[in-house]
Amino acid sequence: MDLLREHDIDPSPLVGARVAVLGFGNQGRAQSLNLNDSGIDLVVGLRRDSPSEAAVRGAGIEVAGLEDAVSGADVVMMLAPDETLGGLYRDIEPCLRQGAALGFSHGLAVHFGQISPRADIDVYLVAPKGPGTALRSLYTEGKGMLGLWAVAQDATGQARQIALAYGRAIGCARAGLMQSSFAEECEADLFNEGAVVWGAVPEILVAGFDVLVEAGVAPEVAYMECIGELKLIAELIEARGVAGMREAISNTAELGAVLGGPRVVDDHVRERMREVLDEVRSGRFAKALSDEAASGYPQLKAARARARALEVERARRSLEP
Ligand SMILES: NC(=O)c1ccc[n+]([C@@H]2O[C@H](COP(=O)([O-])OP(=O)(O)OC[C@H]3O[C@@H](n4cnc5c(N)ncnc54)[C@H](OP(=O)(O)O)[C@@H]3O)[C@@H](O)[C@H]2O)c1
């Protein structure tokens, strides 16, 4: 494994280059602010009447319409939601300069063929491994967030250097940039979202809460036990790894974990995880995301409403200071 850090990367491919970041949401905002602080010549491209325009101007960053931003740029970073990127690319393709570089922070749209990039452009990926808020706060603290980089198309012979210089400018190389591919980044990321951290962990927390409440435990106590301790274990695992976390807890907690954990996360769970991975690799998930967007996000809206109505939310509110 080759983990590249700042001193391994030449920043010069972005010196004198103009970067257009399309979108000013979670990643667009964080990456733009970091690029700006790294001294990159930057414009943020937004849709007409975008509600984000004032925030971009407020940050002292130049703002333009999507097509104007793209036509003046050497590097264009696609930071709108994944399910919109195919349509966005079709709109901006005629404005892309000959030999420009097109960047992504997720492999989905390119890997699943929603975008077929023009043959003359470089196509790269720099995917910070965490949310935009953390990417920005780490940068301002002088730290960085681990990231993956990849090249899908190297038309100019410069794609690798541009990807790395971009990853360095948003601060990822302070922690480390690791080479991957669009397929690997995208499949591993979608798998984790569906089957591990963002998919399974919240379900396990709420299921544990429900089991305790059903058995007569006060919802607030169930909340403190099953959900309130999540941050503590996350911090311990981040600082010491899984083995170190086990050594940092009481014998009581450790024996409970050793006897109970593998019974809950058993072969059946691994089999369901393989199903999620298969759904991702086959492109069925990417298709479901496009269909969801095309029909106005009915599943996401219903799931958000269900989550807000859960008993666990009431318990959380009653514990707020
Ligand atoms: N969320 C994260 O922290 C995170 C982490 C790692 C990687 N990523 C990747 O980063 C990329 C961006 O994700 P995100 O979560 O930052 O997205 P997001 O916050 O949902 O993006 C919102 C921004 O995209 C703009 N936008 C929405 N639809 C658009 C369209 N059709 N055309 C042009 N602009 C459009 C919005 O415009 P308005 O301002 O006009 O509303 C807004 O500025 C994705 O590839 C994602 O997988 C995200």
Short mmCIF file of C-alpha atoms and ligand atoms in Angstrom, two decimals:
data_model
loop_
_atom_site.label_atom_id
_atom_site.label_comp_id
_atom_site.label_asym_id
_atom_site.label_seq_id
_atom_site.Cartn_x
_atom_site.Cartn_y
_atom_site.Cartn_z
CA MET A 1 0.00 0.00 0.00
CA ASP A 2 1.33 3.39 -1.03
CA LEU A 3 0.01 6.11 1.28
CA LEU A 4 1.15 9.43 -0.15
CA ARG A 5 1.66 12.42 2.10
CA GLU A 6 2.23 16.11 1.36
CA HIS A 7 5.99 15.79 0.88
CA ASP A 8 5.42 13.05 -1.78
CA ILE A 9 3.20 15.26 -3.91
CA ASP A 10 4.11 18.04 -6.30
CA PRO A 11 1.58 20.89 -5.93
CA SER A 12 2.68 22.57 -9.18
CA PRO A 13 0.03 21.03 -11.53
CA LEU A 14 -2.51 23.34 -9.87
CA VAL A 15 -0.26 26.40 -9.78
CA GLY A 16 -1.69 28.88 -12.28
CA ALA A 17 -4.57 26.50 -13.03
CA ARG A 18 -8.17 27.57 -12.57
CA VAL A 19 -10.42 25.16 -10.66
CA ALA A 20 -14.23 25.17 -10.94
CA VAL A 21 -16.09 23.39 -8.16
CA LEU A 22 -19.66 22.58 -9.18
CA GLY A 23 -21.96 22.55 -6.15
CA PHE A 24 -21.61 24.11 -2.72
CA GLY A 25 -23.15 21.44 -0.49
CA ASN A 26 -21.45 19.11 1.97
CA GLN A 27 -18.30 18.43 -0.05
CA GLY A 28 -18.50 21.44 -2.38
CA ARG A 29 -18.38 23.88 0.51
CA ALA A 30 -15.59 22.10 2.39
CA GLN A 31 -13.42 21.46 -0.66
CA SER A 32 -13.91 25.04 -1.94
CA LEU A 33 -12.96 26.60 1.39
CA ASN A 34 -9.89 24.36 1.65
CA LEU A 35 -8.84 25.05 -1.96
CA ASN A 36 -9.29 28.76 -1.37
CA ASP A 37 -7.16 28.66 1.77
CA SER A 38 -4.55 26.65 -0.17
CA GLY A 39 -4.27 29.57 -2.61
CA ILE A 40 -5.91 27.87 -5.59
CA ASP A 41 -7.53 30.06 -8.28
CA LEU A 42 -11.12 29.04 -7.72
CA VAL A 43 -14.64 29.61 -8.99
CA VAL A 44 -17.74 27.87 -7.67
CA GLY A 45 -20.30 27.00 -10.34
CA LEU A 46 -23.95 27.04 -9.29
CA ARG A 47 -27.37 26.59 -10.87
CA ARG A 48 -29.35 29.71 -11.70
CA ASP A 49 -31.04 31.15 -8.57
CA SER A 50 -29.08 28.79 -6.33
CA PRO A 51 -29.75 29.34 -2.61
CA SER A 52 -26.03 28.76 -2.03
CA GLU A 53 -24.86 31.85 -3.92
CA ALA A 54 -24.81 34.17 -0.88
CA ALA A 55 -22.79 31.63 1.12
CA VAL A 56 -20.15 31.36 -1.63
CA ARG A 57 -19.86 35.14 -1.88
CA GLY A 58 -19.82 35.39 1.92
CA ALA A 59 -16.79 33.10 1.95
CA GLY A 60 -15.02 35.50 -0.42
CA ILE A 61 -15.06 32.99 -3.31
CA GLU A 62 -15.95 33.87 -6.90
CA VAL A 63 -19.24 32.45 -8.11
CA ALA A 64 -20.55 31.90 -11.65
CA GLY A 65 -23.21 29.98 -13.52
CA LEU A 66 -22.34 26.34 -14.26
CA GLU A 67 -21.45 26.84 -17.91
CA ASP A 68 -19.37 29.99 -17.35
CA ALA A 69 -17.50 28.36 -14.47
CA VAL A 70 -16.68 25.30 -16.60
CA SER A 71 -15.67 27.13 -19.75
CA GLY A 72 -13.03 29.13 -17.86
CA ALA A 73 -11.58 26.20 -15.92
CA ASP A 74 -8.67 23.81 -16.33
CA VAL A 75 -10.01 21.50 -13.62
CA VAL A 76 -13.73 20.90 -12.98
CA MET A 77 -14.78 19.15 -9.76
CA MET A 78 -18.23 17.53 -9.84
CA LEU A 79 -19.69 17.99 -6.34
CA ALA A 80 -23.43 17.85 -6.88
CA PRO A 81 -25.39 14.78 -5.64
CA ASP A 82 -24.32 11.56 -7.39
CA GLU A 83 -27.71 10.91 -8.95
CA THR A 84 -27.59 14.32 -10.72
CA LEU A 85 -24.08 13.99 -12.15
CA GLY A 86 -25.06 12.25 -15.42
CA GLY A 87 -27.42 15.09 -16.35
CA LEU A 88 -25.01 17.74 -15.12
CA TYR A 89 -22.20 16.30 -17.24
CA ARG A 90 -24.38 16.31 -20.36
CA ASP A 91 -25.16 19.99 -19.72
CA ILE A 92 -21.56 21.10 -19.21
CA GLU A 93 -19.74 18.84 -21.68
CA PRO A 94 -19.85 21.34 -24.55
CA CYS A 95 -18.24 23.95 -22.26
CA LEU A 96 -15.32 21.78 -21.12
CA ARG A 97 -11.99 23.02 -22.46
CA GLN A 98 -9.97 20.68 -24.65
CA GLY A 99 -7.68 18.68 -22.34
CA ALA A 100 -9.41 19.81 -19.13
CA ALA A 101 -9.51 17.57 -16.05
CA LEU A 102 -12.81 16.37 -14.62
CA GLY A 103 -12.80 15.34 -10.96
CA PHE A 104 -15.18 13.38 -8.73
CA SER A 105 -15.40 12.57 -5.04
CA HIS A 106 -17.33 9.35 -5.70
CA GLY A 107 -16.85 6.72 -8.38
CA LEU A 108 -20.55 5.95 -8.93
CA ALA A 109 -21.50 8.05 -11.97
CA VAL A 110 -18.43 7.07 -13.99
CA HIS A 111 -18.18 3.45 -12.85
CA PHE A 112 -21.84 2.69 -13.60
CA GLY A 113 -21.71 4.38 -17.00
CA GLN A 114 -23.94 7.35 -16.21
CA ILE A 115 -21.15 9.51 -17.62
CA SER A 116 -19.04 8.66 -20.66
CA PRO A 117 -16.36 11.34 -20.57
CA ARG A 118 -15.12 12.94 -23.75
CA ALA A 119 -11.92 11.30 -25.00
CA ASP A 120 -9.73 14.40 -24.70
CA ILE A 121 -10.25 15.02 -20.97
CA ASP A 122 -8.58 13.60 -17.88
CA VAL A 123 -10.91 11.96 -15.37
CA TYR A 124 -9.83 11.54 -11.77
CA LEU A 125 -11.21 10.79 -8.34
CA VAL A 126 -10.29 12.29 -4.99
CA ALA A 127 -12.63 10.92 -2.35
CA PRO A 128 -12.14 12.18 1.20
CA LYS A 129 -13.22 9.40 3.57
CA GLY A 130 -15.64 11.36 5.69
CA PRO A 131 -18.19 14.16 5.67
CA GLY A 132 -17.48 17.66 4.38
CA THR A 133 -17.89 19.23 7.82
CA ALA A 134 -15.00 17.13 9.14
CA LEU A 135 -12.91 17.70 5.99
CA ARG A 136 -13.15 21.43 6.65
CA SER A 137 -12.67 21.38 10.43
CA LEU A 138 -9.62 19.10 10.16
CA TYR A 139 -8.10 21.44 7.57
CA THR A 140 -8.60 24.50 9.80
CA GLU A 141 -6.92 22.60 12.66
CA GLY A 142 -3.89 22.00 10.43
CA LYS A 143 -4.80 18.32 10.00
CA GLY A 144 -6.33 16.38 7.11
CA MET A 145 -8.69 13.56 6.26
CA LEU A 146 -7.59 10.29 4.65
CA GLY A 147 -8.65 10.04 1.03
CA LEU A 148 -8.60 7.72 -1.97
CA TRP A 149 -7.47 8.79 -5.41
CA ALA A 150 -7.81 7.18 -8.81
CA VAL A 151 -7.63 7.91 -12.51
CA ALA A 152 -10.26 6.64 -14.93
CA GLN A 153 -8.96 8.36 -18.04
CA ASP A 154 -5.55 9.87 -18.67
CA ALA A 155 -5.86 11.82 -21.91
CA THR A 156 -3.06 14.31 -21.29
CA GLY A 157 -0.59 12.20 -19.31
CA GLN A 158 -1.17 14.60 -16.38
CA ALA A 159 -4.21 13.01 -14.71
CA ARG A 160 -2.28 11.38 -11.85
CA GLN A 161 -0.38 14.57 -11.02
CA ILE A 162 -3.57 16.66 -11.11
CA ALA A 163 -5.46 14.21 -8.88
CA LEU A 164 -2.67 14.21 -6.31
CA ALA A 165 -2.20 17.98 -6.38
CA TYR A 166 -5.97 18.36 -5.91
CA GLY A 167 -6.01 15.91 -2.98
CA ARG A 168 -3.10 17.82 -1.45
CA ALA A 169 -4.85 21.20 -1.86
CA ILE A 170 -7.98 20.03 -0.01
CA GLY A 171 -5.81 18.76 2.85
CA CYS A 172 -6.14 14.98 2.38
CA ALA A 173 -2.39 14.47 1.92
CA ARG A 174 -1.80 15.77 5.46
CA ALA A 175 -3.33 12.46 6.58
CA GLY A 176 -2.61 10.33 3.49
CA LEU A 177 -3.85 9.66 -0.02
CA MET A 178 -4.17 6.06 -1.14
CA GLN A 179 -4.50 4.87 -4.71
CA SER A 180 -7.71 3.04 -5.57
CA SER A 181 -9.93 2.78 -8.64
CA PHE A 182 -13.35 4.20 -9.46
CA ALA A 183 -14.81 0.68 -9.11
CA GLU A 184 -13.17 -0.11 -5.79
CA GLU A 185 -13.88 3.26 -4.16
CA CYS A 186 -17.46 3.24 -5.28
CA GLU A 187 -18.24 -0.38 -4.38
CA ALA A 188 -16.55 -0.22 -0.98
CA ASP A 189 -18.23 3.09 -0.17
CA LEU A 190 -21.73 1.97 -1.22
CA PHE A 191 -21.25 -1.34 0.63
CA ASN A 192 -20.26 0.45 3.83
CA GLU A 193 -23.20 2.85 3.51
CA GLY A 194 -25.65 0.01 3.02
CA ALA A 195 -24.29 -2.75 5.20
CA VAL A 196 -21.99 -1.34 7.87
CA VAL A 197 -21.54 2.12 9.39
CA TRP A 198 -24.46 4.07 7.95
CA GLY A 199 -26.82 1.17 7.23
CA ALA A 200 -26.39 -1.46 9.94
CA VAL A 201 -25.09 0.54 12.91
CA PRO A 202 -28.14 2.85 13.31
CA GLU A 203 -30.44 -0.17 12.88
CA ILE A 204 -28.58 -2.08 15.63
CA LEU A 205 -28.71 0.93 17.96
CA VAL A 206 -32.46 1.36 17.51
CA ALA A 207 -33.10 -2.41 17.74
CA GLY A 208 -31.19 -2.54 21.04
CA PHE A 209 -33.14 0.44 22.35
CA ASP A 210 -36.44 -1.23 21.35
CA VAL A 211 -35.56 -4.53 23.03
CA LEU A 212 -34.72 -2.81 26.32
CA VAL A 213 -37.83 -0.59 26.28
CA GLU A 214 -40.03 -3.58 25.39
CA ALA A 215 -38.56 -5.33 28.45
CA GLY A 216 -39.59 -2.45 30.73
CA VAL A 217 -36.42 -0.32 30.85
CA ALA A 218 -37.04 3.47 30.87
CA PRO A 219 -36.55 4.90 27.35
CA GLU A 220 -34.03 7.47 28.64
CA VAL A 221 -31.93 4.74 30.26
CA ALA A 222 -32.14 2.61 27.11
CA TYR A 223 -31.06 5.63 25.10
CA MET A 224 -28.06 6.33 27.33
CA GLU A 225 -26.94 2.71 27.13
CA CYS A 226 -27.59 1.81 23.52
CA ILE A 227 -27.02 5.10 21.72
CA GLY A 228 -25.28 7.52 24.08
CA GLU A 229 -22.14 5.36 24.24
CA LEU A 230 -21.61 5.23 20.47
CA LYS A 231 -19.29 8.25 20.43
CA LEU A 232 -17.15 6.71 23.17
CA ILE A 233 -16.54 3.47 21.28
CA ALA A 234 -15.98 5.34 18.01
CA GLU A 235 -13.31 7.50 19.65
CA LEU A 236 -11.67 4.49 21.28
CA ILE A 237 -11.57 2.52 18.02
CA GLU A 238 -10.20 5.52 16.15
CA ALA A 239 -7.48 6.09 18.75
CA ARG A 240 -6.53 2.46 19.54
CA GLY A 241 -8.12 0.11 16.99
CA VAL A 242 -10.63 -2.67 17.81
CA ALA A 243 -8.13 -4.68 19.87
CA GLY A 244 -7.03 -1.58 21.82
CA MET A 245 -10.67 -0.63 22.45
CA ARG A 246 -11.29 -4.07 24.00
CA GLU A 247 -8.31 -3.60 26.30
CA ALA A 248 -9.54 -0.17 27.41
CA ILE A 249 -12.91 -1.34 28.73
CA SER A 250 -13.74 -3.23 31.92
CA ASN A 251 -13.53 -7.03 32.06
CA THR A 252 -17.31 -6.97 32.51
CA ALA A 253 -17.87 -5.03 29.29
CA GLU A 254 -15.28 -7.07 27.43
CA LEU A 255 -16.76 -10.45 28.41
CA GLY A 256 -20.25 -9.18 27.53
CA ALA A 257 -18.95 -8.13 24.12
CA VAL A 258 -17.12 -11.40 23.51
CA LEU A 259 -20.11 -13.56 24.46
CA GLY A 260 -22.87 -11.42 22.95
CA GLY A 261 -21.39 -9.72 19.86
CA PRO A 262 -20.71 -12.76 17.66
CA ARG A 263 -24.18 -14.16 18.45
CA VAL A 264 -25.82 -10.98 17.12
CA VAL A 265 -23.49 -10.47 14.15
CA ASP A 266 -23.44 -14.10 13.01
CA ASP A 267 -23.12 -15.85 9.62
CA HIS A 268 -26.65 -14.81 8.78
CA VAL A 269 -25.61 -11.15 9.02
CA ARG A 270 -22.54 -11.80 6.86
CA GLU A 271 -24.78 -13.44 4.25
CA ARG A 272 -27.04 -10.33 4.19
CA MET A 273 -23.92 -8.19 3.84
CA ARG A 274 -22.87 -10.23 0.79
CA GLU A 275 -26.34 -9.59 -0.69
CA VAL A 276 -25.84 -5.85 -0.25
CA LEU A 277 -22.42 -6.09 -1.93
CA ASP A 278 -23.95 -8.03 -4.82
CA GLU A 279 -26.66 -5.37 -5.21
CA VAL A 280 -23.93 -2.71 -5.35
CA ARG A 281 -21.64 -4.58 -7.78
CA SER A 282 -24.45 -5.51 -10.16
CA GLY A 283 -25.44 -1.84 -10.53
CA ARG A 284 -28.90 -2.52 -9.02
CA PHE A 285 -28.26 0.01 -6.27
CA ALA A 286 -27.10 2.71 -8.72
CA LYS A 287 -30.26 2.08 -10.77
CA ALA A 288 -32.42 2.30 -7.62
CA LEU A 289 -30.79 5.65 -6.77
CA SER A 290 -31.54 7.04 -10.24
CA ASP A 291 -35.15 5.75 -10.07
CA GLU A 292 -35.58 7.23 -6.59
CA ALA A 293 -34.40 10.64 -7.82
CA ALA A 294 -36.56 10.46 -10.95
CA SER A 295 -39.70 9.85 -8.88
CA GLY A 296 -39.01 12.65 -6.36
CA TYR A 297 -37.31 10.61 -3.59
CA PRO A 298 -40.43 8.87 -2.17
CA GLN A 299 -38.48 6.24 -0.18
CA LEU A 300 -36.11 8.78 1.33
CA LYS A 301 -38.96 11.10 2.32
CA ALA A 302 -40.91 8.25 3.95
CA ALA A 303 -37.84 6.95 5.79
CA ARG A 304 -37.02 10.42 7.15
CA ALA A 305 -40.59 10.81 8.43
CA ARG A 306 -40.48 7.33 10.05
CA ALA A 307 -37.13 8.09 11.74
CA ARG A 308 -38.44 11.37 13.19
CA ALA A 309 -41.45 9.57 14.69
CA LEU A 310 -39.46 6.86 16.51
CA GLU A 311 -39.68 6.52 20.30
CA VAL A 312 -35.90 6.79 20.40
CA GLU A 313 -36.14 10.40 19.13
CA ARG A 314 -38.46 11.35 21.97
CA ALA A 315 -36.01 9.84 24.46
CA ARG A 316 -33.14 11.79 22.88
CA ARG A 317 -35.06 15.06 23.10
CA SER A 318 -35.92 14.53 26.75
CA LEU A 319 -32.20 14.14 27.56
CA GLU A 320 -31.17 17.33 25.77
CA PRO A 321 -29.75 19.99 28.10
N1 LIG B 1 -21.62 14.23 1.91
C1 LIG B 1 -20.31 14.12 2.05
O1 LIG B 1 -19.71 14.71 2.93
C2 LIG B 1 -19.51 13.30 1.05
C3 LIG B 1 -18.37 12.57 1.48
C4 LIG B 1 -17.55 11.96 0.51
C5 LIG B 1 -17.90 12.05 -0.84
N2 LIG B 1 -19.04 12.73 -1.20
C6 LIG B 1 -19.36 12.85 -2.61
O2 LIG B 1 -19.31 14.24 -2.94
C7 LIG B 1 -20.25 14.52 -3.99
C8 LIG B 1 -21.19 15.62 -3.52
O3 LIG B 1 -21.97 15.12 -2.45
P1 LIG B 1 -22.58 16.11 -1.37
O4 LIG B 1 -23.12 15.27 -0.26
O5 LIG B 1 -21.61 17.20 -1.08
O6 LIG B 1 -23.80 16.71 -2.23
P2 LIG B 1 -24.87 17.79 -1.76
O7 LIG B 1 -24.48 18.42 -0.47
O8 LIG B 1 -26.23 17.17 -1.81
O9 LIG B 1 -24.74 18.86 -2.95
C9 LIG B 1 -25.51 19.99 -2.93
C10 LIG B 1 -24.99 20.98 -3.96
O10 LIG B 1 -25.18 20.42 -5.27
C11 LIG B 1 -25.94 21.34 -6.05
N3 LIG B 1 -26.82 20.63 -6.99
C12 LIG B 1 -27.85 19.80 -6.69
N4 LIG B 1 -28.39 19.33 -7.82
C13 LIG B 1 -27.70 19.89 -8.85
C14 LIG B 1 -27.81 19.80 -10.25
N5 LIG B 1 -28.73 19.03 -10.84
N6 LIG B 1 -26.96 20.53 -10.99
C15 LIG B 1 -26.02 21.33 -10.42
N7 LIG B 1 -25.86 21.45 -9.09
C16 LIG B 1 -26.70 20.73 -8.31
C17 LIG B 1 -26.76 22.11 -5.04
O11 LIG B 1 -27.14 23.29 -5.68
P3 LIG B 1 -27.98 24.44 -4.97
O12 LIG B 1 -26.96 25.20 -4.19
O13 LIG B 1 -28.52 25.20 -6.15
O14 LIG B 1 -29.04 23.78 -4.15
C18 LIG B 1 -25.77 22.28 -3.90
O15 LIG B 1 -24.89 23.37 -4.14
C19 LIG B 1 -20.94 13.20 -4.27
O16 LIG B 1 -20.27 12.58 -5.33
C20 LIG B 1 -20.76 12.41 -2.99
O17 LIG B 1 -20.83 11.01 -3.14
C21 LIG B 1 -19.84 13.34 -0.29
#
